[in-house]
CSV table of C-alpha atoms in Angstrom, one decimal:
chain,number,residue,atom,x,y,z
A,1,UNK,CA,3.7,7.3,9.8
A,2,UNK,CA,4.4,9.0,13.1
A,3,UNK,CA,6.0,12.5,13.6
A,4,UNK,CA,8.6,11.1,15.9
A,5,UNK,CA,9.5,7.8,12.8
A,6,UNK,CA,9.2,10.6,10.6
A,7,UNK,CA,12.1,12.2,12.1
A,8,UNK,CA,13.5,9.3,12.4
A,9,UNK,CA,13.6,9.1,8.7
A,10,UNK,CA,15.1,12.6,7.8
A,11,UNK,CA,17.5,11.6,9.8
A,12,UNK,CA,18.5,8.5,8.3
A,13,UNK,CA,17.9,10.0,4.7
A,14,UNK,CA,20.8,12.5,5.5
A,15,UNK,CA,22.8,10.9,7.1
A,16,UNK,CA,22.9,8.4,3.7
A,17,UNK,CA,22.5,10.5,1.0
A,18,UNK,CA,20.1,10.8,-1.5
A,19,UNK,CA,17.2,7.2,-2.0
A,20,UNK,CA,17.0,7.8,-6.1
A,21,UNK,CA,20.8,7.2,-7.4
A,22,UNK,CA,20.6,6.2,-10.7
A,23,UNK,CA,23.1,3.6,-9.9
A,24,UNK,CA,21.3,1.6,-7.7
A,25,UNK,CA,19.1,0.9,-10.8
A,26,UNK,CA,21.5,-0.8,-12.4
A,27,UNK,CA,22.1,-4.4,-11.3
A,28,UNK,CA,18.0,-5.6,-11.2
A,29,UNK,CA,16.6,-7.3,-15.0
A,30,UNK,CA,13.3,-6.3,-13.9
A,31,UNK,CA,12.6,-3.1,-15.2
A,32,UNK,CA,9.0,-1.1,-14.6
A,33,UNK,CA,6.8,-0.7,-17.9
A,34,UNK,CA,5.7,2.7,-16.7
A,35,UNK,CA,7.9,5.2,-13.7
A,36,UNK,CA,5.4,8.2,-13.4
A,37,UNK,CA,6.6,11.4,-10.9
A,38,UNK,CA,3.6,12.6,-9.6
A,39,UNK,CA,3.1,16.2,-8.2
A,40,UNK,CA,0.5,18.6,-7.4
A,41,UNK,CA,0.2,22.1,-5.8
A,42,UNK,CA,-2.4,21.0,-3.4
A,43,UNK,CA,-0.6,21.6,0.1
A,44,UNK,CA,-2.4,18.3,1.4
A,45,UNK,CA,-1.4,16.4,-1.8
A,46,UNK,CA,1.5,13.7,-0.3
A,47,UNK,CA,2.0,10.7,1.8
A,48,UNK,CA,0.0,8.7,-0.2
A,49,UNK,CA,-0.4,5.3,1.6
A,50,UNK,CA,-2.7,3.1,-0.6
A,51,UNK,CA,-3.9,3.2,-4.0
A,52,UNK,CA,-6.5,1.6,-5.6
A,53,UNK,CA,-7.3,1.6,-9.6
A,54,UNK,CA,-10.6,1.3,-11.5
A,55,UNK,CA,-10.9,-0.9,-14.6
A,56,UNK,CA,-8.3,-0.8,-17.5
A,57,UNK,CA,-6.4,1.6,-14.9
A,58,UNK,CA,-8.1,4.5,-15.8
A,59,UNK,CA,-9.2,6.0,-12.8
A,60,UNK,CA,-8.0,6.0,-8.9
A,61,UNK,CA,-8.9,6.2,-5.5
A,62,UNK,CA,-5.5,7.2,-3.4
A,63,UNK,CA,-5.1,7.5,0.4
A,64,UNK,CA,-2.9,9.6,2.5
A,65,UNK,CA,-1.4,8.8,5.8
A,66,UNK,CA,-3.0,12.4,7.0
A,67,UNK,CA,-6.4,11.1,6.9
A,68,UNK,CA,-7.5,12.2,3.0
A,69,UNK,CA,-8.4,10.3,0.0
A,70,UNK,CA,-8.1,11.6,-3.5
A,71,UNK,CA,-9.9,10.4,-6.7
A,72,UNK,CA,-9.4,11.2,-10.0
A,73,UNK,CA,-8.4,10.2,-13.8
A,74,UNK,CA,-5.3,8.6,-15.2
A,75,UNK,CA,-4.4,9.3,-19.1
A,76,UNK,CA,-2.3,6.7,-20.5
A,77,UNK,CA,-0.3,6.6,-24.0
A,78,UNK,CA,-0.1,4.4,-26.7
A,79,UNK,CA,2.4,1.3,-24.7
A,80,UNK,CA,-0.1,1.9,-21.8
A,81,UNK,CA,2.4,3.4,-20.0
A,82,UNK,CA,1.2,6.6,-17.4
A,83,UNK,CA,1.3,9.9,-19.2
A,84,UNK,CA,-0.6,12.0,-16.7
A,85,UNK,CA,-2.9,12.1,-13.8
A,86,UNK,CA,-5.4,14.1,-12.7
A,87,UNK,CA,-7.2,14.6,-9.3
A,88,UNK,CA,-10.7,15.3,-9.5
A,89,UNK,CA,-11.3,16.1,-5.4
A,90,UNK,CA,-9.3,15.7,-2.3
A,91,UNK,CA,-11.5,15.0,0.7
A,92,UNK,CA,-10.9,14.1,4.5
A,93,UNK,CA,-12.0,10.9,6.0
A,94,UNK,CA,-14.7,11.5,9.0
A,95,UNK,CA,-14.9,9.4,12.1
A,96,UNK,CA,-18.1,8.0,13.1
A,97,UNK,CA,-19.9,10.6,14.3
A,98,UNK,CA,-19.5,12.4,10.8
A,99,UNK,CA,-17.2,15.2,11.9
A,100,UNK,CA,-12.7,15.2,11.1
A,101,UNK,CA,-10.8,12.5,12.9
A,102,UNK,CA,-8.5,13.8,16.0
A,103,UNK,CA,-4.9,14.3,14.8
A,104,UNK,CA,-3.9,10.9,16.8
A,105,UNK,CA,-6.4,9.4,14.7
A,106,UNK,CA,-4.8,10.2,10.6
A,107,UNK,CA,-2.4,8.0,10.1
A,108,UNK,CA,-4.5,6.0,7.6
A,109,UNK,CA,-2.9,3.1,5.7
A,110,UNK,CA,-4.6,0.7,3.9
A,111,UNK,CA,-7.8,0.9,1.4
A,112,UNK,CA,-10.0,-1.5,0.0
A,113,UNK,CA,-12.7,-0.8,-2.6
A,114,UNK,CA,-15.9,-1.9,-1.7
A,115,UNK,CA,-18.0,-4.3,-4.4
A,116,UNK,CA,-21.1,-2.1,-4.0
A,117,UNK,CA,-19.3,1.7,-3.9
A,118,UNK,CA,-17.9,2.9,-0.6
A,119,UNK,CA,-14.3,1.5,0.8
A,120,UNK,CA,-12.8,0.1,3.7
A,121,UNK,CA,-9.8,1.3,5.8
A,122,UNK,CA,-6.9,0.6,8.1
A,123,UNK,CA,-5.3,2.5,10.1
A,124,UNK,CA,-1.6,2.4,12.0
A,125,UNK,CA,-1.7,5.2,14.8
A,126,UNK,CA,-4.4,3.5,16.9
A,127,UNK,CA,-4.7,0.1,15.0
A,128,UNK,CA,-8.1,-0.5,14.2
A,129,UNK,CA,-10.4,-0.8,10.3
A,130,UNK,CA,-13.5,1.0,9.6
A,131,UNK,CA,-15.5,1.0,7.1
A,132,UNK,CA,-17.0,3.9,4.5
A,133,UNK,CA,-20.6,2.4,2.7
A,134,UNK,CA,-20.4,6.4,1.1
A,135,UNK,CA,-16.9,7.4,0.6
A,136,UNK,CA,-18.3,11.5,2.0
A,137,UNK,CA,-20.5,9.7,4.7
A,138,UNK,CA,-19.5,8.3,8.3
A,139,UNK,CA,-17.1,5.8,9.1
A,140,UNK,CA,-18.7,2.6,10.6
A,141,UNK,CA,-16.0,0.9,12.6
A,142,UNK,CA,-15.5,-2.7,12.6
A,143,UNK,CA,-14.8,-4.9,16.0
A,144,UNK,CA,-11.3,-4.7,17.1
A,145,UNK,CA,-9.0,-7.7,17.6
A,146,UNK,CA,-7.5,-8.4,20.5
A,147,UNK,CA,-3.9,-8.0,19.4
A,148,UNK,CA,-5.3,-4.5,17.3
A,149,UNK,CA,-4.3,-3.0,21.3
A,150,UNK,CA,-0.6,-4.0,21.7
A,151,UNK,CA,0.4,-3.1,18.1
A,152,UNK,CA,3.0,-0.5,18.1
A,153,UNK,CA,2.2,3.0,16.5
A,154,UNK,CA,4.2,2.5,13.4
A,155,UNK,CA,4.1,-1.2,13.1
A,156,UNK,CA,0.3,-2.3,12.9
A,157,UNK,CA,-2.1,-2.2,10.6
A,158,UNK,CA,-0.5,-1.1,6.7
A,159,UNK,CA,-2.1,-3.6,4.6
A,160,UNK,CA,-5.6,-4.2,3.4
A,161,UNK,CA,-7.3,-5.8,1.2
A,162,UNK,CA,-10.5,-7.7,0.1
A,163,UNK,CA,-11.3,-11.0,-1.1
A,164,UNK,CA,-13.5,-12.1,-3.7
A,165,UNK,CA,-15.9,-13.2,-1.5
A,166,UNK,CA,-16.1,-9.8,0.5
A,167,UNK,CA,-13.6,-11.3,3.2
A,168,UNK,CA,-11.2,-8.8,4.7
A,169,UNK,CA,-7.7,-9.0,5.2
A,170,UNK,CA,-5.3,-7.2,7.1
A,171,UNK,CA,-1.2,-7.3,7.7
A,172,UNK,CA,0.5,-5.5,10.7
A,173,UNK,CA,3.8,-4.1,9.2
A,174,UNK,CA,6.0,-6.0,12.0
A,175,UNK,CA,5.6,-9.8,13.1
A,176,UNK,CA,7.2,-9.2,16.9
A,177,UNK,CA,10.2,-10.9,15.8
A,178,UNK,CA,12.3,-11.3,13.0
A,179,UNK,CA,11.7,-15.1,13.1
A,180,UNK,CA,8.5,-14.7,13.5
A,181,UNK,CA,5.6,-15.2,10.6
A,182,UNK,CA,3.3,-12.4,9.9
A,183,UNK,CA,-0.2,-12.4,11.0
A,184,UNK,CA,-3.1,-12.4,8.7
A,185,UNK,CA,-6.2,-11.2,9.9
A,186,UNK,CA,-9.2,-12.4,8.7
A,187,UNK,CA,-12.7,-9.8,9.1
A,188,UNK,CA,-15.7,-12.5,8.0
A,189,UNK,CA,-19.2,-13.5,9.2
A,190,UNK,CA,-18.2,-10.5,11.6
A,191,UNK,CA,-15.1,-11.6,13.8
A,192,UNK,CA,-11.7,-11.7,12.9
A,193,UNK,CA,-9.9,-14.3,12.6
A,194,UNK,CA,-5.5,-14.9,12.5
A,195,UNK,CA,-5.5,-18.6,11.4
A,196,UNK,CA,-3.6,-17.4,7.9
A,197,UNK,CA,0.0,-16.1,7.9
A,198,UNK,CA,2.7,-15.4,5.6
A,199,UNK,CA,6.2,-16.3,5.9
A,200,UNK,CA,9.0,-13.9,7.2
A,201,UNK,CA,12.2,-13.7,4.6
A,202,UNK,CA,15.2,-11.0,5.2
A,203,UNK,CA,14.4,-7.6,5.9
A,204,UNK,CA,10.9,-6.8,3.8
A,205,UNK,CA,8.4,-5.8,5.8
A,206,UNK,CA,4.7,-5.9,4.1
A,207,UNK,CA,3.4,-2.6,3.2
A,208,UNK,CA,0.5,-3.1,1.1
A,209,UNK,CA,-1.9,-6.5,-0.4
A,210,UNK,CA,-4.6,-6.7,-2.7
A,211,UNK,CA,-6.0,-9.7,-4.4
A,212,UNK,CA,-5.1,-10.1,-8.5
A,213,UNK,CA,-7.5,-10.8,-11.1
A,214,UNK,CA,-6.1,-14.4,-10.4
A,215,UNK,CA,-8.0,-14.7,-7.3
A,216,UNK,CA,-4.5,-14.5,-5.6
A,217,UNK,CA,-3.0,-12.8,-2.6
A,218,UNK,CA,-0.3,-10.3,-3.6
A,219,UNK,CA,1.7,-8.5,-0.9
A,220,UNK,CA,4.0,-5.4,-1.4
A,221,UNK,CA,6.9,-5.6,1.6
A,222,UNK,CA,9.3,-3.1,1.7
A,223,UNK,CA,12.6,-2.2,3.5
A,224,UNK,CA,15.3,0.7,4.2
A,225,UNK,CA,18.6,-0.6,3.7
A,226,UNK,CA,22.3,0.3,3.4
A,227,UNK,CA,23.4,-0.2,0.0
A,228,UNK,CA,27.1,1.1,-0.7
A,229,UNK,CA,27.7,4.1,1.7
A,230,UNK,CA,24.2,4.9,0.7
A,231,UNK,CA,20.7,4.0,2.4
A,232,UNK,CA,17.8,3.2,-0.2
A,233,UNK,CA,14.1,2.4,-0.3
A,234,UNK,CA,14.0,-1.6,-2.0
A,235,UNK,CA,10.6,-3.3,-3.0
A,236,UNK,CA,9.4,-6.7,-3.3
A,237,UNK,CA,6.4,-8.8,-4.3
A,238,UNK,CA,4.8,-11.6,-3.5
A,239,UNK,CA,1.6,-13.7,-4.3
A,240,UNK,CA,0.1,-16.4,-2.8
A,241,UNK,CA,-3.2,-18.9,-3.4
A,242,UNK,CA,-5.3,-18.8,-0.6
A,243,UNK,CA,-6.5,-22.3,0.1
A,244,UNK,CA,-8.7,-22.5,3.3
A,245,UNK,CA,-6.9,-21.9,6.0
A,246,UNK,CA,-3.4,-21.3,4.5
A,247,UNK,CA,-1.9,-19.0,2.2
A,248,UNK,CA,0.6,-21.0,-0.4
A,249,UNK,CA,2.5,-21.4,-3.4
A,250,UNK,CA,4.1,-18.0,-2.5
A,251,UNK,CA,5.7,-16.6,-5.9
A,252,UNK,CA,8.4,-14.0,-6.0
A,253,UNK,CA,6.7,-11.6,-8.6
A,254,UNK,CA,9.7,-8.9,-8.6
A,255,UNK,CA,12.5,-7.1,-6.4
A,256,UNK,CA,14.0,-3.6,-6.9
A,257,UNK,CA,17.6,-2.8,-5.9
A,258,UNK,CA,17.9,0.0,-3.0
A,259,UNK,CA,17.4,3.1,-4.4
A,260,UNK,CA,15.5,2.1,-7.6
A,261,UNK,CA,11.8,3.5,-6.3
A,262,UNK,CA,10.7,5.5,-3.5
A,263,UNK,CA,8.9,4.4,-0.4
A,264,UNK,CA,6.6,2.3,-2.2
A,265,UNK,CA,3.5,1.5,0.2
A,266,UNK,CA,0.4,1.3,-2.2
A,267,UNK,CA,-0.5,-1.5,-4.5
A,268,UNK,CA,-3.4,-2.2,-7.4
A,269,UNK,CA,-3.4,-5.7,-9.1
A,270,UNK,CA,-5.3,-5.3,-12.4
A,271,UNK,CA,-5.7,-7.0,-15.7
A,272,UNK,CA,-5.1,-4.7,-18.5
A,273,UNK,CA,-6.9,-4.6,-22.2
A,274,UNK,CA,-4.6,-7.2,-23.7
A,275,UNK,CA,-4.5,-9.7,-20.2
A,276,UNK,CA,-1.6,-9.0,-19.0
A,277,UNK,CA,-2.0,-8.9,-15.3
A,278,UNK,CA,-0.3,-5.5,-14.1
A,279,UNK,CA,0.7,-4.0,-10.8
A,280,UNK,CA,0.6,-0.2,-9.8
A,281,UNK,CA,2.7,0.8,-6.9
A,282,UNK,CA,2.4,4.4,-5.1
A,283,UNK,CA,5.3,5.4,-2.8
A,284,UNK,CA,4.3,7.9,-0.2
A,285,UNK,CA,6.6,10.8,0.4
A,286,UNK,CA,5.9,11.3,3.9
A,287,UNK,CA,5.3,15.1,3.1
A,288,UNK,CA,9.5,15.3,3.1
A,289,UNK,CA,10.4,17.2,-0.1
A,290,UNK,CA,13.2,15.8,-1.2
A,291,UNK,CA,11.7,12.4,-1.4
A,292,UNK,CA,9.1,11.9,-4.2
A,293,UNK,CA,5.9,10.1,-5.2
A,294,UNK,CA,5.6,8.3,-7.7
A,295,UNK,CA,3.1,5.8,-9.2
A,296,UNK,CA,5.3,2.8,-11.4
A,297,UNK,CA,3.9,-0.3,-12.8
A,298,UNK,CA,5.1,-3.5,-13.9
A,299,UNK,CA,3.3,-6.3,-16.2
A,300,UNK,CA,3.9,-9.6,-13.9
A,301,UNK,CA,2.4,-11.8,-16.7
A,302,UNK,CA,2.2,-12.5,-20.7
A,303,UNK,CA,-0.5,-11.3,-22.4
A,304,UNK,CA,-3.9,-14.0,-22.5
A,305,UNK,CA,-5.2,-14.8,-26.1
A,306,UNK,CA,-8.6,-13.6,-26.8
């Protein structure tokens, strides 16, 4: 996020009060299996953009939107719920030339694990995705699309994610109109593509993707919104089968009231030990301190028999 939308926010968060009323939690049936408030005393710990978690959700590799990823270790208890975390290194991205990205150049967004090690990223501030083949090593940018240019700089690249066939896909937060589809850019056989797009519906605005166990598409879309005399953070997700050249069957897979979770702009789709197909959301903080970040979860399917 930019400093000038960041103030934006502040703004907008004091003007309305606080996001986390309990009240506004009380109208939704869908209730997270695990809520987790996640802290830590690093001052470059916050803002955390995309999240993505190893198998049986035991271990992480986070983003900020300051340019740093984080790994680490996640303990969980008995229900499989989140009972701690713990970050093994924080490190900052590099640019190509192997030395710190230019201020202008942070606002990283989206992440996408690799199947051979390393990751991919996208960034919002100067749209544009580069890839990591050794997470400490050199980024190696990818070809730029020609619409990467006129996206604004808090409205273009914030989702990512990576097919099972090593396809990449990425999702500008805004469409250009609020009738307007958003574009899904497609990275394969080296050029990108935007034959896919998903349909626009109310005021979400997409955030986050990565593709489920299920082989399908899931997209976290958030929006800000006035909610009696208060303003509030609301999340919803969707999934989609990708079939050639379109994205379909879209599936409503849950919706928080305003004021329920934070800014939640990472996402994880994973299949847990008894097959339940789960999904871990991050909300990034935007280094405000009376917002918070939080990792919750929520099982979007019934256990598979063995």
């Amino acid at each position: 996020m930019s400093d000038r939308s960041r103030l934006a926010l502040i703004a907008g968060l004091a003007a309305g009060s606080l996001l986390w009323l309990g009240a506004a939690a009380g109208n939704s049936p869908e209730i997270p299996h695990s809520a987790y408030r996640w802290t830590d005393d690093d001052p470059r710990f916050g803002g955390i953009s995309a999240i993505e978690l190893g198998p049986a959700g035991r271990g992480f590799i986070a983003l900020t939107d300051r340019g740093d990823w984080l790994h680490g270790t996640i303990r969980r208890d008995d229900t499989g719920a989140i009972a701690g975390v713990a970050i093994a290194g924080i490190q900052a991205l590099k640019g190509p030339d192997g030395g710190p990205l230019p201020p202008k150049q942070r606002d990283s967004e989206g992440l996408a694990l690799l199947p051979r090690g390393g990751f991919v990223v996208s960034f919002e501030g100067i749209a544009r995705v580069w890839r990591y083949p050794a997470p400490h090593g050199p980024a190696h940018p990818l070809p730029r699309h020609p619409d990467f240019a006129q996206m604004g700089i808090n409205s273009a690249l914030e989702a990512l994610a990576i097919g099972p066939d090593g396809t990449l896909y990425t999702i500008p937060e805004r469409s250009g109109a609020a009738d307007r589809p958003f574009p899904v850019y497609r990275f394969r056989k080296g050029v990108w593509d935007r034959d896919l797009s998903i349909p626009r519906d109310g005021a979400f605005l997409p955030v986050a993707a990565d593709f489920g166990p299920d082989g399908r598409l899931y997209v976290l879309e958030r929006s800000f919104t006035p909610w009696r005399g208060f303003l509030g953070f609301a999340s919803r997700l969707r999934s989609f089968a990708l079939m050639g050249d379109a994205l379909t069957d879209a599936r409503p897979e849950m919706q928080s009231p305003p004021g329920r979770h934070d800014n939640l702009e990472g996402l994880s789709v994973w299949r847990d030990a008894q097959g339940r197909i789960v999904a871990s959301m991050v909300s990034d903080d935007n280094f405000i301190r009376f917002q918070r970040t939080e990792i919750v979860e929520y099982r979007l399917g019934a256990a598979t028999a063995d």
